[in-house]
Coordinates of C-alpha atoms in Angstrom, one line a residue:
I1 CA 143.5 8.2 -4.8
V2 CA 142.1 10.7 -7.3
R3 CA 139.2 12.0 -5.3
T4 CA 141.0 12.3 -2.0
G5 CA 144.5 13.1 -3.2
S6 CA 145.9 10.4 -0.9
S7 CA 149.4 9.1 -1.5
W8 CA 149.8 5.8 -3.2
R9 CA 151.0 4.3 0.1
D10 CA 147.6 5.0 1.6
L11 CA 145.8 2.9 -0.9
P12 CA 143.5 0.4 0.9
S13 CA 144.9 -3.1 0.9
E14 CA 141.8 -4.5 -0.8
F15 CA 143.2 -3.1 -4.1
G16 CA 146.5 -4.9 -3.6
L17 CA 150.0 -3.7 -2.9
W18 CA 150.2 0.1 -3.4
N19 CA 153.4 -0.2 -5.5
S20 CA 151.8 -2.8 -7.8
V21 CA 148.8 -0.6 -8.4
Y22 CA 151.0 2.4 -9.0
Q23 CA 153.2 0.5 -11.4
R24 CA 150.1 -0.6 -13.3
F25 CA 148.8 2.9 -13.5
A26 CA 152.2 4.2 -14.6
R27 CA 152.5 1.6 -17.3
C28 CA 149.0 2.5 -18.7
S29 CA 150.1 6.2 -18.5
R30 CA 153.3 5.5 -20.5
Q31 CA 151.3 3.5 -23.1
G32 CA 148.8 6.3 -23.4
V33 CA 145.8 4.2 -22.3
W34 CA 144.2 7.1 -20.4
D35 CA 144.6 9.6 -23.2
R36 CA 143.3 7.1 -25.8
M37 CA 140.3 6.4 -23.5
F38 CA 139.4 10.0 -23.3
T39 CA 140.0 10.6 -27.0
E40 CA 137.7 7.8 -27.9
L41 CA 135.0 9.2 -25.6
A42 CA 135.5 12.6 -27.1
R43 CA 135.2 11.4 -30.7
D44 CA 131.4 11.7 -30.5
A45 CA 131.6 15.3 -29.2
D46 CA 129.6 18.1 -30.8
F47 CA 132.2 20.8 -31.8
E48 CA 129.7 23.2 -33.2
E49 CA 130.4 25.4 -30.2
V50 CA 133.7 25.6 -28.3
F51 CA 134.0 27.4 -25.0
I52 CA 137.4 28.7 -23.7
D53 CA 138.6 30.0 -20.4
S54 CA 142.4 29.8 -20.0
T55 CA 145.6 31.5 -20.8
I56 CA 146.5 29.0 -23.4
V57 CA 143.9 28.5 -26.1
R58 CA 143.8 25.5 -28.4
V59 CA 140.7 25.0 -30.5
H60 CA 139.9 21.5 -31.7
Q61 CA 140.5 20.9 -35.4
H62 CA 136.8 20.3 -36.1
A63 CA 135.6 23.3 -34.2
A64 CA 133.9 25.2 -37.0
G65 CA 130.7 26.7 -35.6
A66 CA 131.3 29.2 -32.8
L67 CA 133.8 30.0 -30.2
C68 CA 132.4 31.4 -26.9
A69 CA 134.8 33.3 -24.6
D70 CA 134.8 36.1 -22.0
K71 CA 135.5 39.7 -22.7
A72 CA 139.2 39.1 -22.0
Y73 CA 139.4 37.5 -25.5
D74 CA 137.9 40.5 -27.2
T75 CA 140.9 41.5 -29.2
D76 CA 141.1 42.5 -32.9
A77 CA 143.6 39.8 -33.6
I78 CA 141.5 37.0 -32.2
I79 CA 138.3 38.3 -33.8
E80 CA 140.0 38.6 -37.2
H81 CA 141.5 35.1 -37.0
L82 CA 138.2 33.5 -36.1
T83 CA 136.5 35.4 -38.9
A84 CA 139.1 34.3 -41.4
E85 CA 138.6 30.7 -40.3
G86 CA 134.8 31.0 -40.7
I87 CA 134.2 30.7 -36.9
E88 CA 131.6 32.8 -35.3
A89 CA 133.1 34.8 -32.4
V90 CA 130.6 34.7 -29.5
I91 CA 132.7 37.2 -27.4
P92 CA 131.1 40.2 -25.9
P93 CA 132.8 43.5 -26.8
R94 CA 134.6 45.3 -24.1
R95 CA 132.9 48.4 -22.8
N96 CA 135.8 50.7 -24.0
R97 CA 135.7 49.4 -27.6
R98 CA 135.0 52.2 -30.0
A99 CA 132.9 50.2 -32.4
Q100 CA 130.7 47.8 -30.5
R101 CA 130.1 44.7 -32.5
P102 CA 127.1 42.4 -32.2
F103 CA 127.4 38.9 -30.6
D104 CA 124.9 36.1 -30.0
K105 CA 123.7 36.8 -26.4
H106 CA 121.8 33.5 -26.2
R107 CA 124.9 31.4 -27.1
Y108 CA 127.0 33.5 -24.7
K109 CA 124.8 32.5 -21.8
S110 CA 126.0 28.9 -22.2
R111 CA 129.7 30.0 -21.5
N112 CA 129.4 28.8 -17.9
L113 CA 129.8 25.2 -19.1
V114 CA 133.6 25.6 -19.1
E115 CA 133.5 27.0 -15.5
R116 CA 131.3 24.2 -14.4
F117 CA 133.6 21.6 -15.9
F118 CA 136.6 23.1 -14.1
C119 CA 134.6 23.2 -10.9
R120 CA 133.8 19.5 -11.3
I121 CA 137.3 18.5 -12.1
K122 CA 138.6 20.4 -9.1
Q123 CA 136.5 18.2 -6.8
F124 CA 139.1 15.6 -7.4
R125 CA 141.8 16.8 -4.9
R126 CA 144.7 15.1 -6.7
I127 CA 143.9 17.3 -9.8
A128 CA 143.1 20.5 -7.8
T129 CA 146.4 20.4 -5.9
R130 CA 148.6 18.6 -8.4
Y131 CA 150.2 16.1 -6.1
D132 CA 151.9 14.2 -8.9
K133 CA 155.6 14.9 -9.4
L134 CA 155.6 13.8 -13.1
A135 CA 153.6 15.9 -15.6
A136 CA 152.8 12.7 -17.5
R137 CA 151.1 11.1 -14.5
F138 CA 149.2 14.3 -13.8
A139 CA 148.0 14.5 -17.4
S140 CA 146.9 10.8 -17.1
F141 CA 144.9 11.6 -14.0
V142 CA 143.3 14.6 -15.8
A143 CA 142.3 12.4 -18.8
L144 CA 141.0 9.7 -16.4
V145 CA 138.9 12.2 -14.4
A146 CA 137.7 13.9 -17.6
S147 CA 136.5 10.5 -18.8
V148 CA 134.7 9.9 -15.6
I149 CA 133.0 13.3 -15.8
W150 CA 132.1 12.6 -19.5
L151 CA 130.4 9.3 -18.6
A152 CA 128.5 10.8 -15.7

């Protein structure tokens, strides 16, 4: 269902009635089972470095080492905020910046981790095309797929 993006009605009969399986998934979703599973797996994460690549940026509360991002995040406001929080900004300066500031080029080379994660998560068609009508179900599938990727 997640990998192919098939509808619940196309679930193979070996798994039981499609509606029963969906109701079980929905119940786990409402109870937060999928989110708790991913949260538990992520508890052991190393947040010395955080990589971002999105239009909405939320940094984990324990992210204290460095934040790696593309040139699009090279703004004075972001750099000043990170510096005030004691976080190293591993963001290359834009070419048109008057004062070019130094950054850790070795750490910046690892920025492709976030792109590779999104590439892997988009291999799951249900995530890539967002077939689910309810945002909560979609978020549950994302947590489930992220858990699978984390364990792989």
